[in-house]
mmCIF file of C-alpha atoms in Angstrom:
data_model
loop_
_atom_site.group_PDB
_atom_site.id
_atom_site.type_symbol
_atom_site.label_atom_id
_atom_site.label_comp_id
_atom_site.label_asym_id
_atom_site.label_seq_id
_atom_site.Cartn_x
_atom_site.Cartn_y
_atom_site.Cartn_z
ATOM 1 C CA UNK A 202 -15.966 38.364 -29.917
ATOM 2 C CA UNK A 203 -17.770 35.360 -28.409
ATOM 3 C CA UNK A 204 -18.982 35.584 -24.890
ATOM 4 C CA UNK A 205 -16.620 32.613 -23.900
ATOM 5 C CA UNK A 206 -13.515 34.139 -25.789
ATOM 6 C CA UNK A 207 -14.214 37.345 -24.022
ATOM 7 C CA UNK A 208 -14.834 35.324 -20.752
ATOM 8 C CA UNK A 209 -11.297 33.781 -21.011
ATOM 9 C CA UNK A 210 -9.572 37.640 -22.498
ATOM 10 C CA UNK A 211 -10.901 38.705 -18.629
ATOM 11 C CA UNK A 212 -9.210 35.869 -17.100
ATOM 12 C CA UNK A 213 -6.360 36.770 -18.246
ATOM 13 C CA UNK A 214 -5.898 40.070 -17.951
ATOM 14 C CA UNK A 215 -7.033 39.176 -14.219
ATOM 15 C CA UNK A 216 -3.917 37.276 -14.077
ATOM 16 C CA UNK A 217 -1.838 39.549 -15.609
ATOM 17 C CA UNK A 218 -2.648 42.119 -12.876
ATOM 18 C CA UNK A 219 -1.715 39.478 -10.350
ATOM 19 C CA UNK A 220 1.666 38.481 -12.036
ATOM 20 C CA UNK A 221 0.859 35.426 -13.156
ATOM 21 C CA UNK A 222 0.701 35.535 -17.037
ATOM 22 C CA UNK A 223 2.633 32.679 -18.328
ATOM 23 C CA UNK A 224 4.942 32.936 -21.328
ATOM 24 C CA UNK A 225 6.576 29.836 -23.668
ATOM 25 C CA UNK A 226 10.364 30.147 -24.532
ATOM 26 C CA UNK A 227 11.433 28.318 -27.038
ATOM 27 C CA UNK A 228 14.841 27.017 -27.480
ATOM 28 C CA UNK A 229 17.382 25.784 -29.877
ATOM 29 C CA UNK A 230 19.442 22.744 -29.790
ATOM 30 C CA UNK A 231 22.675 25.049 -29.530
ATOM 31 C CA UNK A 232 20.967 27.013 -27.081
ATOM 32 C CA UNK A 233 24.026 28.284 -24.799
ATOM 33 C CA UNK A 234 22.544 29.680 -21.812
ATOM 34 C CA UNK A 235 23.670 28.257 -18.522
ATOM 35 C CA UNK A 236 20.761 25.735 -17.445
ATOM 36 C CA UNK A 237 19.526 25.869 -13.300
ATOM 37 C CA UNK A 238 15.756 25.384 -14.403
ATOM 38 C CA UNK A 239 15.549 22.406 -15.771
ATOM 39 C CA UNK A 240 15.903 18.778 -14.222
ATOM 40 C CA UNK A 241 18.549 16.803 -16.113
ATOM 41 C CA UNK A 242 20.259 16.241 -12.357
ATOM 42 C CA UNK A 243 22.978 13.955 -13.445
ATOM 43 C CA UNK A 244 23.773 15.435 -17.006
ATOM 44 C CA UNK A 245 22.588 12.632 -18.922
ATOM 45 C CA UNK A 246 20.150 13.966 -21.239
ATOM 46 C CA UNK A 247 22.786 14.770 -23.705
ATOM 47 C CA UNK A 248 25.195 11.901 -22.303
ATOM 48 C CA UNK A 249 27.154 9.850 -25.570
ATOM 49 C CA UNK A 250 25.921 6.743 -24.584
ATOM 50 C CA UNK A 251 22.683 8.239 -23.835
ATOM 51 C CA UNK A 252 22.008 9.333 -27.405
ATOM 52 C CA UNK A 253 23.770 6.728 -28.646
ATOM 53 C CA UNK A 254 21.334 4.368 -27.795
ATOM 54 C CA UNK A 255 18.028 6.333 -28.409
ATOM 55 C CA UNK A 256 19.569 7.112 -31.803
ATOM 56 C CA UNK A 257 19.991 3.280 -32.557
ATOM 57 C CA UNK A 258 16.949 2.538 -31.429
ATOM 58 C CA UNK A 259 15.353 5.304 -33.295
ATOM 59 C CA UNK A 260 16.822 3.622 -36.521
ATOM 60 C CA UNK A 261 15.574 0.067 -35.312
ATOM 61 C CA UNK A 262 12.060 0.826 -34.393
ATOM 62 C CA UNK A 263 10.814 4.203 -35.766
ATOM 63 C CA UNK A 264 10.130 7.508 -34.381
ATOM 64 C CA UNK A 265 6.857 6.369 -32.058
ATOM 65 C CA UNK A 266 5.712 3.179 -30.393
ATOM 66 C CA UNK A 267 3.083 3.388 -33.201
ATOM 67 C CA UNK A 268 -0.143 1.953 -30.426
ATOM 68 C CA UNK A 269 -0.900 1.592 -26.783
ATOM 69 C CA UNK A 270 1.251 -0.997 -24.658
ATOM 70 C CA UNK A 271 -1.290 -3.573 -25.147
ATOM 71 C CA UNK A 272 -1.973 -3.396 -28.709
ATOM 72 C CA UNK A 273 1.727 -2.623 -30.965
ATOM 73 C CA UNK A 274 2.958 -0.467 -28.003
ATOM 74 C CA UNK A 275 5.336 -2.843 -25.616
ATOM 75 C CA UNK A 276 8.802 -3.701 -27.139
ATOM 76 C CA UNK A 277 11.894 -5.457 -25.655
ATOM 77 C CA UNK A 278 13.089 -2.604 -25.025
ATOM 78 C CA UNK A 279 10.438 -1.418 -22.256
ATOM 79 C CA UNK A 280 10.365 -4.762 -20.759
ATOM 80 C CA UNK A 281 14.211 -4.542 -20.343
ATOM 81 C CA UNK A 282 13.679 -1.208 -18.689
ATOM 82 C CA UNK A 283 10.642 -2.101 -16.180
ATOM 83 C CA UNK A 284 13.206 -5.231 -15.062
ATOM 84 C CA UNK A 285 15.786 -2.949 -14.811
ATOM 85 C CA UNK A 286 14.532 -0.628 -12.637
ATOM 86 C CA UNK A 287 12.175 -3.096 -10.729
ATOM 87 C CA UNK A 288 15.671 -4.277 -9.904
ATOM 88 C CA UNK A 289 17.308 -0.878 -9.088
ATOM 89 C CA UNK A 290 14.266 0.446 -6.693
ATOM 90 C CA UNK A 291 14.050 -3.003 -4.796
ATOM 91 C CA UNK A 292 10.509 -3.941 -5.797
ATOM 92 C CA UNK A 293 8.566 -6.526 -7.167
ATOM 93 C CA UNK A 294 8.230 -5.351 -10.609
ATOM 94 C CA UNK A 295 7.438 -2.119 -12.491
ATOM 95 C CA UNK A 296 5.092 -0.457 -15.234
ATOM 96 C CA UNK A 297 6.346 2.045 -17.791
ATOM 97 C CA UNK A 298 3.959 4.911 -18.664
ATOM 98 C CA UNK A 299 4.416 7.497 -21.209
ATOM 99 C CA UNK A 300 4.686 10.370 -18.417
ATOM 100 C CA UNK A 301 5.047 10.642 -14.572
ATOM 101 C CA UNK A 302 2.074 12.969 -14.709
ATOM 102 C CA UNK A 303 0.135 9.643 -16.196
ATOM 103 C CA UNK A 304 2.057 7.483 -13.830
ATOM 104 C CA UNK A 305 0.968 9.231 -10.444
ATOM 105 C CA UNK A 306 -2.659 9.041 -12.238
ATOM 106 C CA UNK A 307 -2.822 5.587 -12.623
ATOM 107 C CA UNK A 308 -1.091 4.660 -9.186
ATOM 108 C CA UNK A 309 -3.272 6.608 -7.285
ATOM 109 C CA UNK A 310 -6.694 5.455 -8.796
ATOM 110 C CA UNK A 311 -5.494 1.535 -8.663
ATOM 111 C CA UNK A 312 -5.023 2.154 -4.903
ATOM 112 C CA UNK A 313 -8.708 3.530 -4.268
ATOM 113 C CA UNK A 314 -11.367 0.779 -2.983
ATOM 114 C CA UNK A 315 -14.861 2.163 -2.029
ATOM 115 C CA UNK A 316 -14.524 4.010 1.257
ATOM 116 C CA UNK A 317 -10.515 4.691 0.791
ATOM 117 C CA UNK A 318 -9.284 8.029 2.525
ATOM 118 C CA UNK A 319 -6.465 9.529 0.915
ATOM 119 C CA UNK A 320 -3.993 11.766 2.924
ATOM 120 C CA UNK A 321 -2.272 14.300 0.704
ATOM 121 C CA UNK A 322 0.719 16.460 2.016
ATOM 122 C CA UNK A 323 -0.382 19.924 1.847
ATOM 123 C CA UNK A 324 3.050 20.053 -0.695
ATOM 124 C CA UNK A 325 2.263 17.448 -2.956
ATOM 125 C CA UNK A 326 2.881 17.785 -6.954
ATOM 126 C CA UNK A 327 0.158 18.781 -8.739
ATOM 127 C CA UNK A 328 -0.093 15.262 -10.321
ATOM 128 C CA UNK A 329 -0.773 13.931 -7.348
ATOM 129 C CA UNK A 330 -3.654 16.195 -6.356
ATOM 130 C CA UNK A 331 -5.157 15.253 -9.406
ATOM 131 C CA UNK A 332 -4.944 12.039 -8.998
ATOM 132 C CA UNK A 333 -6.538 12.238 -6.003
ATOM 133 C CA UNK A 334 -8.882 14.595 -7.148
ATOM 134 C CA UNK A 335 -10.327 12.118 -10.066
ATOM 135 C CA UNK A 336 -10.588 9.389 -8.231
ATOM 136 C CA UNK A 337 -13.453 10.043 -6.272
ATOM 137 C CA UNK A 338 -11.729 9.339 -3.020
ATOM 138 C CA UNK A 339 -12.398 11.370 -0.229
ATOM 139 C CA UNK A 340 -8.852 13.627 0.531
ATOM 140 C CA UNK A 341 -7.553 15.296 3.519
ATOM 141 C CA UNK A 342 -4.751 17.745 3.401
ATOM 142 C CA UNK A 343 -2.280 17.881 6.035
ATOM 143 C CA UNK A 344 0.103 19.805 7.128
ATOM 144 C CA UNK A 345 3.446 19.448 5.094
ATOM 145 C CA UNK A 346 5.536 17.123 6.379
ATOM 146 C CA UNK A 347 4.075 16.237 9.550
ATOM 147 C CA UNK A 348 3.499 12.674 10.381
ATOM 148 C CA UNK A 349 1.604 13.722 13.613
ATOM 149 C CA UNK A 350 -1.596 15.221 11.433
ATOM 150 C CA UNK A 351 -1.146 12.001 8.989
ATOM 151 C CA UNK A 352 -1.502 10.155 12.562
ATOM 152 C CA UNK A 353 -4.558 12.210 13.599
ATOM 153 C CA UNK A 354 -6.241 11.681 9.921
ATOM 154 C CA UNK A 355 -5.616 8.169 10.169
ATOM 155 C CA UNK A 356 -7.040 8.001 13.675
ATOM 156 C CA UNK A 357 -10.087 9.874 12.550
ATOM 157 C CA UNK A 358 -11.266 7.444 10.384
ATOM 158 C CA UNK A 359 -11.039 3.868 11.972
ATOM 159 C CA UNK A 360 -11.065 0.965 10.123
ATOM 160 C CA UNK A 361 -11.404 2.497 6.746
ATOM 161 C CA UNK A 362 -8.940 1.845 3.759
ATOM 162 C CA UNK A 363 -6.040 4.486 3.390
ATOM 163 C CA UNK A 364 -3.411 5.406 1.653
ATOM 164 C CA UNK A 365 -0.796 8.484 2.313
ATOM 165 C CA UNK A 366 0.729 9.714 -0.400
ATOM 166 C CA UNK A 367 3.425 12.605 -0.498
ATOM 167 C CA UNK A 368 6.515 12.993 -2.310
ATOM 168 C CA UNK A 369 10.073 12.273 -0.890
ATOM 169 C CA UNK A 370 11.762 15.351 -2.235
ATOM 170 C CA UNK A 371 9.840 18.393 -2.682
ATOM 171 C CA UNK A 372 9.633 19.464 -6.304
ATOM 172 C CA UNK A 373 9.002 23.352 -5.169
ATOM 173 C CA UNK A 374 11.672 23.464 -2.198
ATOM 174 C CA UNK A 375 13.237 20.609 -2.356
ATOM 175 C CA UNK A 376 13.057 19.264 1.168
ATOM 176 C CA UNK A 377 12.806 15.794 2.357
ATOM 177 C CA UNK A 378 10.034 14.216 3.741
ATOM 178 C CA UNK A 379 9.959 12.202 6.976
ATOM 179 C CA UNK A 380 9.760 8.611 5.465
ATOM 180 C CA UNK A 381 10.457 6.552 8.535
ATOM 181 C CA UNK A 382 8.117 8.092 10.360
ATOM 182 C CA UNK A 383 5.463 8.641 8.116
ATOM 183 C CA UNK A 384 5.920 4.658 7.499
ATOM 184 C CA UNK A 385 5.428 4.375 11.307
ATOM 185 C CA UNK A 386 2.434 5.701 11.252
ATOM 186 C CA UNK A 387 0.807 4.289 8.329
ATOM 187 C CA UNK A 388 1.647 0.417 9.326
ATOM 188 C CA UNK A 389 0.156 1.362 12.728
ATOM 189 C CA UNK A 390 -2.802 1.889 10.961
ATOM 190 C CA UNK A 391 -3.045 -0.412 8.043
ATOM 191 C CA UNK A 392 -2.805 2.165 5.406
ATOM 192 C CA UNK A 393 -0.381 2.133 2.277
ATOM 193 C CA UNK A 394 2.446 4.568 1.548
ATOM 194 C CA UNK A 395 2.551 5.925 -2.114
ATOM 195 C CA UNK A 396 6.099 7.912 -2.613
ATOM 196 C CA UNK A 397 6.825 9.523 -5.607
ATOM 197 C CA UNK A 398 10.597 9.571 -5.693
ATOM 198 C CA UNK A 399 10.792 11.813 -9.194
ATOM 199 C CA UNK A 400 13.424 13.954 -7.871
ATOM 200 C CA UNK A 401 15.337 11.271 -5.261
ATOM 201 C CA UNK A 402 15.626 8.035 -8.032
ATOM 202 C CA UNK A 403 19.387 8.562 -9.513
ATOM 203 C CA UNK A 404 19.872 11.649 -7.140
ATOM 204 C CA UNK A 405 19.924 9.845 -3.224
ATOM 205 C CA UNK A 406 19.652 6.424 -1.876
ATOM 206 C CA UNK A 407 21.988 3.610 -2.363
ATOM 207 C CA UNK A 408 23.294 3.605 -6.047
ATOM 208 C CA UNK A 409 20.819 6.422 -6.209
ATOM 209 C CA UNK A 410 17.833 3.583 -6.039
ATOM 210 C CA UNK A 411 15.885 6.823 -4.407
ATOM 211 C CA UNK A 412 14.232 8.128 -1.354
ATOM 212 C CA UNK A 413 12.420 5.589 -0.774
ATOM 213 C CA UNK A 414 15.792 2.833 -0.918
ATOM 214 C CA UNK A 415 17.897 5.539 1.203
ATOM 215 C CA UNK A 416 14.802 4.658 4.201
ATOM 216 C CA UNK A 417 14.820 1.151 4.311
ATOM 217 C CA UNK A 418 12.001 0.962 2.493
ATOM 218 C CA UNK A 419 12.243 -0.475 -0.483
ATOM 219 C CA UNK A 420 10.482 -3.757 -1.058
ATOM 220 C CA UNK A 421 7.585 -3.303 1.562
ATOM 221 C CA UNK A 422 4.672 -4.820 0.855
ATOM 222 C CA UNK A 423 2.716 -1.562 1.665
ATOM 223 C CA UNK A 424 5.133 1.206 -0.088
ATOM 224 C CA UNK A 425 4.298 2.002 -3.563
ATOM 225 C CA UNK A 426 6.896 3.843 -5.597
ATOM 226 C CA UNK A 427 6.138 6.333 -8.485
ATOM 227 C CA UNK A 428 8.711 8.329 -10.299
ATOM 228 C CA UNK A 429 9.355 10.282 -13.690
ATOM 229 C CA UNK A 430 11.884 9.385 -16.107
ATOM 230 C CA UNK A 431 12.561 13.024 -16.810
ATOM 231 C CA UNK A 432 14.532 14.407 -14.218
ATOM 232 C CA UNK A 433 17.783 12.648 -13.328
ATOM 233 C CA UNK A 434 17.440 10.331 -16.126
ATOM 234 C CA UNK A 435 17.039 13.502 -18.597
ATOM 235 C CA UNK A 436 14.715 11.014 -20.655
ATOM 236 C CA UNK A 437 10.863 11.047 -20.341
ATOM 237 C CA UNK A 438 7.450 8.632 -19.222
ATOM 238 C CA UNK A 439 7.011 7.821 -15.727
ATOM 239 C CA UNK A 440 7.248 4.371 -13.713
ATOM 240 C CA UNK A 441 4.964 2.747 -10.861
ATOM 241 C CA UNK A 442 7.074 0.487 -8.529
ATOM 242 C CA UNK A 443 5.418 -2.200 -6.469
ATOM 243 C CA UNK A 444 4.660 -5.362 -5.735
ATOM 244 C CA UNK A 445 3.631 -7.398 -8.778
ATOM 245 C CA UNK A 446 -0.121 -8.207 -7.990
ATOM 246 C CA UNK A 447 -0.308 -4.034 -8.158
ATOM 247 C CA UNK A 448 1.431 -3.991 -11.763
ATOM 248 C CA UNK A 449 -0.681 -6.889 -12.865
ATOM 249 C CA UNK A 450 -3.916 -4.528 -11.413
ATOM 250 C CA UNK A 451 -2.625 -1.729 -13.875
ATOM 251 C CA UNK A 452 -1.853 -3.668 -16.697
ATOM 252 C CA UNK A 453 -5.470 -5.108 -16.853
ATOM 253 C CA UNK A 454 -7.737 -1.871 -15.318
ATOM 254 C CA UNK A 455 -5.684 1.167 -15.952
ATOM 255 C CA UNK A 456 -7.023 3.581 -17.728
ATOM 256 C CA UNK A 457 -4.176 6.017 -17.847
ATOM 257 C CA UNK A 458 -1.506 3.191 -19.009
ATOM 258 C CA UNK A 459 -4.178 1.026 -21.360
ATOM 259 C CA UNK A 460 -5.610 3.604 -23.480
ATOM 260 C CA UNK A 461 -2.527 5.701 -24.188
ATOM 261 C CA UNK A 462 -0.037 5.479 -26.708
ATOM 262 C CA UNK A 463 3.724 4.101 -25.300
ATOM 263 C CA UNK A 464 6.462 5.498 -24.828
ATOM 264 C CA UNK A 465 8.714 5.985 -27.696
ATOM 265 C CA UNK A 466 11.589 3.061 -27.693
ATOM 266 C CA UNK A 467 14.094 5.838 -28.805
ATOM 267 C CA UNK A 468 13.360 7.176 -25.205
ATOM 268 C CA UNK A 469 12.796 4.192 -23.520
ATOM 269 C CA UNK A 470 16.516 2.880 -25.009
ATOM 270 C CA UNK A 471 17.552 6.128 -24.001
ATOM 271 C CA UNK A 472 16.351 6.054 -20.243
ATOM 272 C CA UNK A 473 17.690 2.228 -19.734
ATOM 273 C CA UNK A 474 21.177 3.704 -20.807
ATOM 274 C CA UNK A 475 21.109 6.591 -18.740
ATOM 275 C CA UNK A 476 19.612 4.513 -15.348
ATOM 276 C CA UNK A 477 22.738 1.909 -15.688
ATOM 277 C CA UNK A 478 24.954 5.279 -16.045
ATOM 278 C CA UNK A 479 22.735 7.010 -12.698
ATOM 279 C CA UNK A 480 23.441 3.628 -10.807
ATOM 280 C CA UNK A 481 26.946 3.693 -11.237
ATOM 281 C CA UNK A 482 27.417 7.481 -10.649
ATOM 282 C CA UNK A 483 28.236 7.914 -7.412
ATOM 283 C CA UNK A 484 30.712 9.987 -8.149
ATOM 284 C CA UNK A 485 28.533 12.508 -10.118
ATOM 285 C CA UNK A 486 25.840 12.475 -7.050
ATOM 286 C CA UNK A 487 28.603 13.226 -4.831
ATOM 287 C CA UNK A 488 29.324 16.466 -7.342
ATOM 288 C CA UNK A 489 25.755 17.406 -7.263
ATOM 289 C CA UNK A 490 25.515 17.280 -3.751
ATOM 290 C CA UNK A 491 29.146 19.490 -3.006
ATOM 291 C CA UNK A 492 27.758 22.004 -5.648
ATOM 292 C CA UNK A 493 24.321 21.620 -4.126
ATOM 293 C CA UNK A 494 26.069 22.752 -0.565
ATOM 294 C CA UNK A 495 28.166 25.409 -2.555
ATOM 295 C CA UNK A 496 24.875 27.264 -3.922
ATOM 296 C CA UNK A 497 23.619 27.446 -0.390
ATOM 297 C CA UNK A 498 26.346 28.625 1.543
ATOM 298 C CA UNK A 499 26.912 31.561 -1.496
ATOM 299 C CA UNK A 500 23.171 32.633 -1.638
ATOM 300 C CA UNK A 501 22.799 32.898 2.160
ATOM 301 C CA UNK A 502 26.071 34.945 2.366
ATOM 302 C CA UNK A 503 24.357 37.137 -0.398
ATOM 303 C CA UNK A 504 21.658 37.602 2.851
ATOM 304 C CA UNK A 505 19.011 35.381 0.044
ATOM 305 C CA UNK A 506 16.328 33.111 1.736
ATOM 306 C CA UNK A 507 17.141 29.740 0.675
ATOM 307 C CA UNK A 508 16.134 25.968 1.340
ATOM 308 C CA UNK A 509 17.500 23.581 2.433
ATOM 309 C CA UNK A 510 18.218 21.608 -0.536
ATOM 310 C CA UNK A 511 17.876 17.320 0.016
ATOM 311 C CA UNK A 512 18.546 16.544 -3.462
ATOM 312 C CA UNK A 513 19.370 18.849 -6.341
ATOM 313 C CA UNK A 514 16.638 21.108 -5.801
ATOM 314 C CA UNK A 515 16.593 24.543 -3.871
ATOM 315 C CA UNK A 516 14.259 27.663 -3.381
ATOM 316 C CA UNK A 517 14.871 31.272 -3.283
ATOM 317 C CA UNK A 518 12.322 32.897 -1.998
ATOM 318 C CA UNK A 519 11.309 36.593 -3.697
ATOM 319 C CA UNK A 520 9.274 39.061 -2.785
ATOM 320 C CA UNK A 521 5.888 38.561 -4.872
ATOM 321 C CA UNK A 522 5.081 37.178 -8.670
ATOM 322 C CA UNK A 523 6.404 40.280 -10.216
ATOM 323 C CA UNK A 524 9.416 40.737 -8.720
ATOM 324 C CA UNK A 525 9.949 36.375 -9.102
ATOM 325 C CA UNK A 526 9.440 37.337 -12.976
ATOM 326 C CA UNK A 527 11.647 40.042 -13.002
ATOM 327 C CA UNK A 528 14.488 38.670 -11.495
ATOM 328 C CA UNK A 529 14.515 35.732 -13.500
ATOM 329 C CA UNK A 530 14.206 37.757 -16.562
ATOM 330 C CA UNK A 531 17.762 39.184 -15.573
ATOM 331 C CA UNK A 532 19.133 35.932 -15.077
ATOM 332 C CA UNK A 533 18.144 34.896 -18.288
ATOM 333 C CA UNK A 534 19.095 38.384 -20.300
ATOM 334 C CA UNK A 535 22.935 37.776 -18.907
ATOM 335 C CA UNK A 536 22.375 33.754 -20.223
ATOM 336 C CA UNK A 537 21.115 31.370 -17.167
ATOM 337 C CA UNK A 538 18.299 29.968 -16.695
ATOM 338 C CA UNK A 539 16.307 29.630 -13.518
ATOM 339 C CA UNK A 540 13.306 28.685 -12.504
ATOM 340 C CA UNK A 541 10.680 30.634 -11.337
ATOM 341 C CA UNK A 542 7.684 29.377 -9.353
ATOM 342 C CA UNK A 543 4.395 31.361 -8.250
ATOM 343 C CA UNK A 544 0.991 30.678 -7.204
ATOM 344 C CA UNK A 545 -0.791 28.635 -8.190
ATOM 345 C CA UNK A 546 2.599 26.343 -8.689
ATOM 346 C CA UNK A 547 3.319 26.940 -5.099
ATOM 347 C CA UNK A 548 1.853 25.518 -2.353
ATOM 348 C CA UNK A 549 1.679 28.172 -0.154
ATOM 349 C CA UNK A 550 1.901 32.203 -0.989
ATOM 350 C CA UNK A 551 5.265 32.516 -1.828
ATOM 351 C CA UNK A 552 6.736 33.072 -5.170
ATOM 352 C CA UNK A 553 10.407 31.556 -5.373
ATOM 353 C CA UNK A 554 13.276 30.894 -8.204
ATOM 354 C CA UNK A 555 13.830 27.677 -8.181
ATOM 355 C CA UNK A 556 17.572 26.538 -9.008
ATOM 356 C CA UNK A 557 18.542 23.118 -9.958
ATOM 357 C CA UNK A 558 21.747 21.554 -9.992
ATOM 358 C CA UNK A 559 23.041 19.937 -13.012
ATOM 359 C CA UNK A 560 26.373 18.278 -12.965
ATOM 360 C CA UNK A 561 26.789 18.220 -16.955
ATOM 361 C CA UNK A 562 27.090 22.315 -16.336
ATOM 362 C CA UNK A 563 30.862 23.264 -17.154
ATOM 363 C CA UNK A 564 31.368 23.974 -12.633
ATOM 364 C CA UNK A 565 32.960 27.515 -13.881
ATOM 365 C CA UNK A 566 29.921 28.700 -15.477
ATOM 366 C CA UNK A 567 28.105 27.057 -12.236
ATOM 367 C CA UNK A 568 29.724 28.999 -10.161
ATOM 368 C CA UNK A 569 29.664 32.209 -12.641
ATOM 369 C CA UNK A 570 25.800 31.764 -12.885
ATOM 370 C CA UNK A 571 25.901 32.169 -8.906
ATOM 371 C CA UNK A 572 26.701 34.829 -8.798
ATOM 372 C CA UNK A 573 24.733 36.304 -11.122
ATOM 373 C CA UNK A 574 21.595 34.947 -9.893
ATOM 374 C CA UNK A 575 22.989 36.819 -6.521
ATOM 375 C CA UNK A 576 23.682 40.254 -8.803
ATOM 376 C CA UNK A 577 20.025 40.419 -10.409
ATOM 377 C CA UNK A 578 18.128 39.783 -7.037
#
């Protein structure tokens, strides 16, 4: 074998030893298992008027966007959605990208000027410290959710460009961020505010505009907005909210939205049906948040370690990697699906299941998969 193959067989059978081999599961499209892994908040991935509209749009335009937005890439369709949720998150306007991965990219490298100091929470999504990590900008990590050491990092470097960037709720535990206060801090220092709202927009907030809307902040000159299409909008591609100078700065200079291929209009047609639907469904965010409350209260009674859930997203914690694996190999053997997060997913050293609410779940086999989550710990 080649010296790099055998390099990489070491690797993993370092990571094996540590519980941390990684396995793909394929599914069908009648898959039945109970789903409390995956993100479609809201129930609208399979939603009739959802697939409805991708699968006219599918007919109209053709399976891809067939070229970048600049080239053959933008349609009516994706300007109809950047209006539309412009519109919905109270900003200036809004860019499309084919992932929120790409999205957080581009935000984050469009906000760097020579000598910009980026402030990460120590929780952030691995997008984000990538983002930061490629754009050259120096980065200090602070303490999660603590807009004290955001104040002291800001205060350490005087006069010099910065932005803070951390995500509303936690994609690991789910908690919420101190918005109002981290915004406190950063106007009293000049710096901007990047949010990514991926698992707030459609979930909290007014008409479920976000995080970001739900703190009075939506609009500011100095708040950028990022979010993924994927979650409660059970679509795909990413958006960067903002004011329109910043969109105008990504449409000409970046990299991660000029030179990559569009998002399919099937999804984008898809995503603008399901974001009217998430705007008007206050009554399914107020069934996400009762069951939300329900998993809690049952998992703690079950004497389970469990977070406190902002959104649709809670943690479990387990004892190590193996035993995280284990237990949601149970779960999935009796047909539901959880989550399960170790390092280097995590931020700190804890493995966890993570369970995520979605409201399209029949709320007897909700309830049923409760308790079986509580029987295979």
């Amino acid at each position: 074998m080649s010296g790099w193959l055998a390099a990489l067989d070491r690797r993993a059978a370092l990571r094996a030893k540590a519980g941390l081999t990684r396995r793909l599961r394929p599914r069908a499209g009648t898959d039945s298992v109970v789903d409390l892994a995956g993100n479609d908040y809201l129930g609208l991935a399979r939603h009739p008027t959802v697939t409805a509209a991708a699968g006219a749009a599918l007919t109209g335009y053709g399976l891809g966007a067939t070229g970048s937005r600049l080239v053959r890439g933008s349609t009516d369709l994706h300007a109809i959605l950047e209006s539309t949720l412009a519109d919905w998150l109270g900003t200036g306007a809004a860019l499309v990208y084919s992932s929120g991965y790409l999205a957080n990219l581009g935000a984050i490298r469009a906000l760097v000027r020579p000598r910009t100091l980026l402030v990460c929470d120590a929780h952030n999504h691995a997008s984000l410290i990538d983002g930061a990590r490629l754009s050259g900008a120096q980065t200090v990590v602070t303490a999660h959710a603590d807009p004290a050491a955001v104040d002291a990092a800001l205060a350490a470097a005087p006069g010099r460009p910065a932005v803070v960037v951390t995500e509303s709720v936690f994609s690991v535990d789910g908690d919420l961020a101190p918005l109002p206060d981290l915004y406190t801090v950063t106007s009293r220092h000049g710096a901007l505010l990047l949010v990514d709202d991926a698992h707030a927009l459609g979930v909290t907030g007014p008409a479920g505009a976000g995080a970001v809307a739900a703190a009075g902040l939506a609009g500011r000159p100095d708040v950028v907005v990022t979010a993924t299409l994927s979650k409660a909008l059970g679509g795909a591609g990413g958006v960067v909210a903002g004011p329109e100078p910043l969109i105008r700065h990504l449409v000409d200079t970046g990299r991660t939205f000029v030179y990559d291929t569009a998002l399919p209009p099937a999804v984008a047609a898809g995503v603008l049906a399901a974001a009217r639907l998430a705007r008007a469904g206050d009554d399914l965010r107020a069934e996400l948040a009762d069951r939300a409350t329900t998993a809690v209260r049952r998992l703690r009674a079950a004497g389970l370690a469990v977070s406190d859930p902002a959104g649709g997203v809670l943690s479990i914690t387990a004892p190590g990697p193996e035993a995280a694996v284990a237990w949601a190999a149970a779960c999935l053997d009796r047909d539901v699906a959880v989550g399960c997060f170790r390092p280097p997913s995590t931020p700190d050293t804890r493995s966890r299941l993570r369970l995520t609410v979605n409201t399209g779940v029949p709320r007897a086999d909700f309830d049923r998969a409760l308790d079986i989550v509580v029987e295979c710990a």
